């Protein structure tokens, strides 16, 4: 029993599991009714905007199953952002697909019809239903939301399939299938409680094992790391910064040793206590940081002394610069697509020259025409210039916006830019500039970045680099602001407007 964590721990785990299973078992089967969806939809694709591969989309939608026979119609339209999209869809149906209108009552959609509509140009999405398959407004909104992430990424087919999948879940579901809230809550609570208890135990043990692996690596390399640290020049700024982190590393290692000893006494059911989640998580994170930081020390020694592995280390140092350059290139692409009258030619030319110039610095390092310290200083300079130019260009582009939402977008941009400057978002470790791609390990670079191992231990040294979050964050923020509007999460709702002629068919639309 001791090996399992003691009687008390075993009984606690057993009782929690039993209660959870009982609550789940008591949930009535009717909440799952109807159990299956067996009706294949009759799919129609009307790609008026020209962004789909109709046959491929039809195949994917035909694989869906509904609870009753439906005609699943897809239409892409070129509707303005300020248009009434419901009316646009209705007008299209009246002029091109009259069978979509009910023959018995032309103020409604035909029975059995489900329409999925999108306007890539106006950033509209809508869903419409015949009276016998209609769903409530909230469910309509859920179907629209299902496709929005893909639509924002330009994946029109994927977004429509996601909407179709959500519609298949909702159409034909009877009202009493949503009854029995108390039972549902009880079942969910039981499931959540049981899963949480076991998740806590398994996650705690998994995190501890991960911490053990990292800790073992650090311990194994301890003496070698000490030797390498002595070769890092103290009078060189980048080396001095690494040595400050090394001093922090030593102190944290001894603290981690004590924590590992304390938690290692857990046995069996002891791991299934919730308090272990946070404890093992912090230990695993700390052990991983120390494991990465000893790589940083080895890298600093290799490059600053130009040992045999200097080129590999230098390529790793280039990684964050290339990743930021790729983000800057993406910003130029976005601004060009917006057609705001802001030229990116000068910025692209500068970026191309700068990136190509990094190859010359590699050659100069190899020929010993420049020192490692000077090369790292140059990377600092290039990084700062990319950031500065990205901020200037995005500001210029947002200021050039003359749309009705211009003021909102400028305000939003100011907010996201301020947030980005304080961001600690990590570098991805991958980049693509032009046709060239690469990967690197951001946590082990000598130069500080937001992903650097032991950044909190850098002390005053991190003052010059504390804002070095990825430029990708600024680009994402600009994109969000540039497409912002008061109706981003709303739209023409369920109204067809005066042009609808009293049409009352179920459906609604919104912006994405």
XYZ file of C-alpha atoms in Angstrom:
512
model
C 0.000 0.000 0.000
C 2.890 2.353 0.731
C 4.138 1.859 -2.819
C 0.735 3.077 -4.066
C 0.960 6.268 -2.014
C -0.649 5.168 1.242
C -4.201 4.144 2.190
C -5.483 7.712 2.463
C -4.334 8.690 -1.035
C -5.675 5.482 -2.583
C -9.110 5.879 -0.939
C -9.332 9.522 -2.004
C -8.578 8.665 -5.625
C -11.000 5.714 -5.634
C -13.893 7.719 -4.166
C -13.449 10.647 -6.550
C -13.395 8.304 -9.527
C -16.476 6.379 -8.333
C -18.563 9.526 -7.851
C -17.641 10.801 -11.284
C -18.512 7.515 -13.006
C -21.863 7.359 -11.183
C -22.872 10.852 -12.316
C -22.022 10.010 -15.894
C -23.961 6.724 -15.782
C -27.115 8.427 -14.479
C -27.371 10.807 -17.428
C -30.452 9.689 -19.427
C -29.805 8.354 -22.895
C -32.470 10.657 -24.320
C -30.089 13.612 -24.126
C -28.112 11.941 -26.891
C -31.174 11.404 -29.126
C -31.242 11.236 -32.084
C -28.232 8.996 -32.061
C -27.210 9.079 -35.687
C -27.349 11.189 -38.822
C -27.799 9.075 -41.937
C -29.089 11.399 -44.661
C -26.587 12.504 -47.300
C -27.277 16.055 -48.520
C -27.955 16.964 -52.140
C -25.126 19.445 -52.708
C -25.151 22.423 -55.087
C -22.105 24.645 -55.660
C -22.561 28.103 -57.189
C -19.129 29.733 -57.163
C -20.001 33.135 -58.610
C -16.880 34.752 -57.108
C -14.518 32.110 -58.491
C -12.601 31.038 -55.382
C -13.590 27.369 -55.130
C -12.846 24.085 -56.809
C -16.518 23.077 -57.053
C -16.023 19.324 -57.490
C -13.699 19.080 -54.484
C -16.022 21.125 -52.252
C -19.020 19.093 -53.384
C -17.236 15.848 -52.502
C -16.361 17.077 -49.011
C -19.874 18.350 -48.290
C -21.440 15.172 -49.682
C -19.647 13.217 -46.960
C -21.675 15.041 -44.288
C -24.771 13.408 -42.816
C -27.949 15.170 -41.681
C -30.925 13.941 -39.658
C -33.242 14.473 -42.623
C -33.067 15.031 -46.350
C -31.720 18.474 -47.212
C -30.472 20.385 -50.217
C -27.178 21.975 -49.186
C -26.511 24.944 -51.470
C -23.230 26.863 -51.472
C -22.939 30.283 -53.088
C -20.054 32.775 -53.258
C -20.944 36.357 -54.167
C -19.186 39.668 -54.765
C -21.062 41.820 -52.231
C -19.762 45.117 -50.842
C -18.791 45.378 -47.195
C -21.609 47.872 -46.626
C -24.232 45.851 -48.508
C -27.234 44.064 -47.001
C -25.899 40.564 -47.553
C -29.232 38.884 -46.776
C -30.803 40.886 -49.580
C -27.870 40.102 -51.890
C -28.436 36.367 -51.372
C -32.199 36.707 -51.802
C -31.788 38.726 -55.011
C -29.363 36.146 -56.380
C -31.844 33.369 -55.589
C -34.761 35.153 -57.254
C -32.766 35.902 -60.404
C -30.691 32.729 -60.732
C -32.056 29.976 -58.471
C -35.847 30.441 -58.234
C -36.225 26.870 -56.934
C -34.682 28.108 -53.690
C -37.877 30.102 -53.022
C -40.889 28.256 -51.645
C -43.509 27.652 -54.350
C -46.284 27.576 -51.729
C -45.289 30.851 -50.073
C -42.693 33.013 -51.883
C -41.945 34.871 -48.642
C -39.947 31.883 -47.374
C -37.109 29.653 -48.486
C -38.017 26.275 -49.985
C -38.477 23.353 -47.618
C -35.401 21.216 -47.051
C -33.026 23.972 -48.185
C -29.866 25.017 -46.349
C -27.825 27.805 -47.975
C -24.210 28.555 -47.029
C -23.136 31.919 -48.464
C -19.895 33.889 -48.378
C -18.572 37.089 -49.953
C -14.753 37.148 -49.935
C -14.653 40.785 -51.070
C -17.157 42.116 -48.543
C -16.090 39.697 -45.783
C -19.653 38.465 -45.349
C -20.870 35.045 -44.267
C -24.501 33.977 -44.147
C -26.680 30.904 -43.611
C -30.342 30.462 -44.632
C -32.978 27.750 -44.105
C -36.278 26.398 -45.319
C -39.021 26.495 -42.699
C -38.862 22.751 -42.022
C -35.125 22.770 -41.314
C -34.654 26.188 -39.731
C -32.738 26.714 -36.502
C -32.788 29.541 -33.983
C -30.776 32.735 -34.380
C -28.108 31.721 -31.869
C -27.512 28.467 -33.730
C -27.307 30.378 -37.015
C -24.602 32.513 -35.451
C -22.752 29.389 -34.340
C -22.779 28.009 -37.879
C -21.391 31.304 -39.200
C -18.695 31.386 -36.518
C -17.620 27.863 -37.453
C -16.336 29.104 -40.801
C -14.835 32.444 -39.853
C -11.335 31.362 -38.835
C -10.809 29.607 -42.153
C -12.321 32.545 -44.064
C -9.950 34.973 -42.343
C -7.085 32.795 -43.580
C -8.464 32.821 -47.120
C -9.487 29.142 -46.932
C -12.911 29.521 -48.527
C -13.510 25.815 -49.115
C -12.451 24.908 -45.578
C -14.704 27.560 -44.060
C -17.739 26.366 -46.012
C -17.080 22.751 -45.025
C -16.760 23.812 -41.376
C -20.100 25.616 -41.669
C -21.668 22.564 -43.301
C -20.389 20.330 -40.528
C -21.884 22.639 -37.881
C -25.183 22.813 -39.787
C -25.345 19.013 -39.932
C -25.096 18.905 -36.140
C -27.906 21.434 -35.676
C -30.519 20.800 -38.376
C -33.336 18.506 -37.308
C -32.365 18.325 -33.659
C -35.645 18.304 -31.660
C -36.217 20.720 -28.823
C -36.531 17.994 -26.192
C -33.054 16.785 -27.083
C -31.861 19.896 -25.314
C -33.967 19.224 -22.200
C -32.795 17.671 -18.984
C -30.379 20.418 -18.139
C -29.880 19.128 -14.631
C -28.913 15.690 -15.879
C -26.631 17.170 -18.454
C -24.922 19.362 -15.894
C -24.562 16.401 -13.571
C -23.062 14.239 -16.287
C -20.704 16.975 -17.354
C -19.677 17.598 -13.762
C -19.047 13.898 -13.250
C -17.075 13.585 -16.440
C -15.120 16.738 -15.722
C -14.366 15.694 -12.162
C -13.225 12.209 -13.095
C -11.161 13.346 -16.037
C -9.671 16.172 -13.972
C -8.508 13.846 -11.210
C -6.847 11.426 -13.598
C -5.559 14.216 -15.801
C -3.938 15.814 -12.750
C -2.157 12.598 -11.856
C -1.007 11.690 -15.341
C -0.003 15.257 -16.155
C 1.939 15.619 -12.903
C 3.851 12.408 -13.497
C 4.508 13.338 -17.119
C 5.830 16.757 -16.142
C 8.034 15.233 -13.467
C 9.522 12.777 -15.952
C 10.184 15.643 -18.341
C 11.869 17.580 -15.544
C 13.976 14.510 -14.729
C 15.219 14.302 -18.321
C 16.210 17.976 -18.462
C 17.748 17.849 -14.991
C 19.780 14.773 -15.942
C 21.076 16.585 -19.034
C 22.152 19.598 -16.985
C 23.817 17.427 -14.344
C 25.626 15.355 -16.952
C 26.948 18.477 -18.698
C 27.683 20.404 -15.497
C 31.463 20.136 -15.548
C 31.684 20.750 -19.291
C 29.469 23.828 -18.940
C 31.762 25.138 -16.189
C 34.794 24.719 -18.445
C 33.074 26.394 -21.405
C 31.901 29.308 -19.254
C 35.518 30.055 -18.356
C 36.319 30.495 -22.064
C 33.637 33.146 -22.589
C 35.348 36.574 -22.561
C 34.104 38.746 -19.701
C 35.183 42.009 -21.353
C 33.039 41.416 -24.458
C 29.451 42.764 -24.073
C 27.685 39.707 -25.487
C 29.910 37.367 -23.500
C 29.349 39.378 -20.328
C 25.596 39.145 -20.818
C 25.797 35.351 -21.170
C 27.962 35.098 -18.041
C 25.372 37.045 -16.050
C 22.818 34.432 -17.078
C 25.322 31.697 -16.205
C 25.600 33.027 -12.660
C 21.811 32.915 -12.417
C 21.933 29.387 -13.898
C 24.183 28.117 -11.101
C 21.899 29.429 -8.368
C 18.789 28.010 -10.000
C 20.418 24.607 -10.458
C 20.935 24.168 -6.713
C 17.367 25.336 -6.007
C 16.051 22.874 -8.589
C 18.028 20.031 -7.025
C 16.248 20.617 -3.711
C 12.807 20.719 -5.377
C 13.481 17.519 -7.303
C 14.425 15.740 -4.091
C 11.275 16.934 -2.316
C 8.821 15.862 -5.008
C 10.510 12.542 -5.750
C 9.011 11.079 -2.548
C 5.541 10.970 -4.199
C 4.263 7.447 -4.844
C 1.307 6.040 -6.786
C -1.920 7.843 -5.857
C 0.043 10.758 -4.342
C 0.497 12.096 -7.874
C -3.282 12.519 -8.297
C -3.448 15.542 -6.005
C -4.227 18.790 -7.783
C -1.514 20.700 -5.955
C 1.080 18.700 -7.868
C -0.016 20.183 -11.211
C 1.422 23.624 -10.547
C 4.457 22.306 -8.697
C 5.537 19.836 -11.373
C 4.767 22.372 -14.099
C 7.090 24.970 -12.607
C 9.809 22.372 -12.000
C 9.593 21.077 -15.580
C 9.734 24.610 -16.986
C 12.691 25.529 -14.790
C 14.577 22.357 -15.712
C 13.957 22.967 -19.430
C 15.237 26.542 -19.103
C 18.458 25.378 -17.446
C 18.906 22.703 -20.110
C 18.556 25.341 -22.825
C 20.796 27.817 -21.038
C 23.750 25.464 -20.906
C 23.398 25.247 -24.705
C 23.572 29.047 -24.816
C 26.794 29.010 -22.798
C 28.281 26.428 -25.167
C 27.204 28.548 -28.146
C 28.771 31.695 -26.692
C 32.037 29.871 -26.136
C 32.022 28.431 -29.664
C 31.344 31.696 -31.498
C 33.292 34.146 -29.369
C 36.391 31.927 -29.468
C 35.759 30.862 -33.102
C 36.011 27.169 -32.280
C 35.227 24.444 -34.822
C 31.439 24.731 -34.371
C 31.239 28.526 -34.784
C 29.378 28.377 -38.122
C 26.508 26.341 -36.678
C 26.217 28.821 -33.819
C 26.336 31.802 -36.189
C 23.549 30.341 -38.316
C 21.478 30.012 -35.148
C 22.148 33.691 -34.358
C 20.891 34.633 -37.826
C 17.574 32.885 -37.129
C 15.699 35.663 -35.286
C 16.893 38.223 -37.847
C 15.642 36.116 -40.744
C 12.345 35.456 -38.935
C 11.821 39.196 -38.440
C 12.813 39.829 -42.064
C 10.194 37.301 -43.193
C 7.562 39.050 -41.066
C 8.538 42.424 -42.568
C 8.193 40.941 -46.057
C 4.734 39.670 -45.088
C 3.804 43.173 -43.925
C 4.798 44.561 -47.330
C 2.623 41.931 -49.016
C -0.388 42.820 -46.868
C -0.034 46.539 -47.539
C 0.266 45.949 -51.278
C -2.945 43.890 -51.237
C -4.793 46.678 -49.407
C -4.003 49.045 -52.325
C -3.805 52.105 -50.072
C -1.403 53.998 -52.296
C 1.508 53.247 -49.960
C 4.548 52.009 -51.876
C 6.637 49.214 -50.398
C 9.269 49.196 -53.159
C 11.899 51.054 -51.142
C 11.387 48.845 -48.098
C 11.565 45.661 -50.166
C 14.779 46.815 -51.836
C 16.353 47.658 -48.471
C 15.295 44.314 -47.019
C 16.654 42.377 -49.980
C 20.010 44.186 -49.798
C 20.226 43.754 -46.028
C 19.399 40.045 -46.049
C 21.843 39.393 -48.878
C 24.473 41.350 -46.961
C 24.294 38.901 -44.066
C 25.922 36.324 -46.296
C 28.920 38.635 -46.673
C 29.190 38.915 -42.896
C 29.355 35.127 -42.723
C 32.183 35.140 -45.253
C 33.977 37.922 -43.378
C 33.732 35.947 -40.145
C 35.171 32.887 -41.810
C 38.049 34.943 -43.222
C 38.535 36.597 -39.802
C 38.018 40.033 -41.355
C 35.525 40.861 -38.602
C 35.322 39.781 -34.985
C 32.421 37.735 -33.567
C 31.594 40.691 -31.334
C 31.311 43.028 -34.334
C 29.168 40.489 -36.184
C 26.754 40.175 -33.253
C 26.611 43.977 -32.975
C 25.678 44.078 -36.654
C 22.804 41.652 -36.057
C 21.599 43.908 -33.229
C 21.659 46.844 -35.639
C 19.829 44.974 -38.414
C 17.174 43.725 -35.984
C 16.517 47.216 -34.689
C 16.275 48.630 -38.225
C 13.792 45.957 -39.289
C 11.655 46.736 -36.246
C 11.867 50.477 -36.861
C 11.011 50.190 -40.548
C 8.142 47.797 -39.822
C 6.675 50.253 -37.320
C 7.063 53.180 -39.724
C 5.553 51.316 -42.680
C 2.593 49.948 -40.732
C 1.933 53.415 -39.294
C 2.088 54.923 -42.784
C -0.339 52.309 -44.108
C -2.872 52.670 -41.305
C -2.717 56.459 -41.652
C -3.469 56.165 -45.383
C -6.769 54.364 -44.704
C -9.624 56.608 -45.848
C -12.475 54.159 -45.284
C -15.483 54.743 -43.052
C -13.742 52.656 -40.401
C -10.459 54.594 -40.603
C -10.709 56.208 -37.172
C -11.566 52.904 -35.508
C -8.690 51.195 -37.273
C -6.172 53.853 -36.268
C -7.286 53.582 -32.663
C -7.086 49.811 -32.793
C -3.612 49.953 -34.363
C -2.377 52.228 -31.592
C -3.607 49.717 -29.011
C -2.089 46.632 -30.650
C 1.220 48.384 -31.278
C 1.445 49.400 -27.631
C 0.620 45.848 -26.586
C 3.208 44.414 -28.983
C 5.990 46.574 -27.559
C 5.362 45.005 -24.145
C 4.853 41.529 -25.549
C 6.820 38.450 -24.577
C 5.505 36.337 -27.455
C 8.059 33.672 -28.411
C 9.935 33.387 -31.682
C 8.705 30.494 -33.828
C 12.127 29.125 -34.758
C 11.261 28.974 -38.474
C 11.523 31.501 -41.292
C 10.981 31.933 -45.011
C 12.504 34.822 -46.945
C 11.828 34.697 -50.664
C 12.332 31.084 -51.714
C 14.681 30.275 -48.838
C 13.512 28.613 -45.630
C 15.244 27.694 -42.407
C 14.868 26.617 -38.789
C 16.799 27.494 -35.639
C 16.626 27.271 -31.841
C 15.595 30.697 -30.468
C 16.087 29.759 -26.796
C 19.824 29.154 -27.226
C 20.880 32.307 -29.089
C 23.613 34.478 -27.601
C 21.752 37.673 -28.435
C 18.748 38.173 -26.218
C 15.257 37.737 -27.608
C 11.850 37.067 -26.095
C 12.499 33.307 -26.183
C 15.970 33.413 -24.598
C 16.637 30.866 -21.866
C 17.242 32.557 -18.528
C 16.012 35.938 -19.742
C 14.839 36.785 -16.234
C 18.391 36.238 -15.010
C 19.966 38.628 -17.518
C 19.523 41.553 -15.125
C 20.625 44.960 -16.490
C 21.922 43.254 -19.640
C 18.420 42.636 -20.905
C 17.599 46.324 -20.864
C 18.839 46.734 -24.421
C 16.761 43.846 -25.706
C 13.699 43.620 -23.483
C 11.479 44.775 -26.323
C 12.817 42.315 -28.866
C 9.541 40.485 -29.383
C 9.023 39.031 -32.872
C 8.081 41.498 -35.615
C 5.415 38.943 -36.552
C 3.407 40.212 -33.579
C 3.355 43.732 -35.025
C 2.333 42.395 -38.435
C -0.526 40.406 -36.917
C -1.607 43.469 -34.950
C -1.543 45.628 -38.081
C -3.619 43.045 -39.964
C -6.200 42.994 -37.176
C -6.397 46.783 -37.081
C -6.453 47.208 -40.873
C -9.562 45.003 -41.113
C -11.270 46.321 -37.989
C -14.782 47.753 -38.085
C -17.649 48.437 -35.726
C -19.541 45.533 -37.276
C -16.728 42.984 -37.208
C -18.829 40.695 -35.072
C -22.224 41.660 -36.425
C -23.831 42.407 -39.724
C -27.227 42.560 -41.387
C -28.600 39.992 -38.938
C -31.844 38.466 -40.143
C -33.241 41.464 -42.007
C -33.674 41.509 -45.788
C -34.456 45.240 -45.825
C -36.991 47.048 -47.916
C -35.726 45.373 -51.070
C -36.838 42.005 -49.734
C -40.495 42.761 -50.443
C -41.731 41.280 -47.185
C -39.563 38.172 -47.424
C -39.377 36.426 -44.028
C -37.234 33.352 -44.665
C -35.048 32.100 -41.836
C -31.410 33.124 -41.963
C -28.856 35.733 -41.024
C -25.387 36.998 -41.863
C -22.393 38.667 -40.271
C -18.920 39.950 -41.060
C -15.751 37.954 -40.469
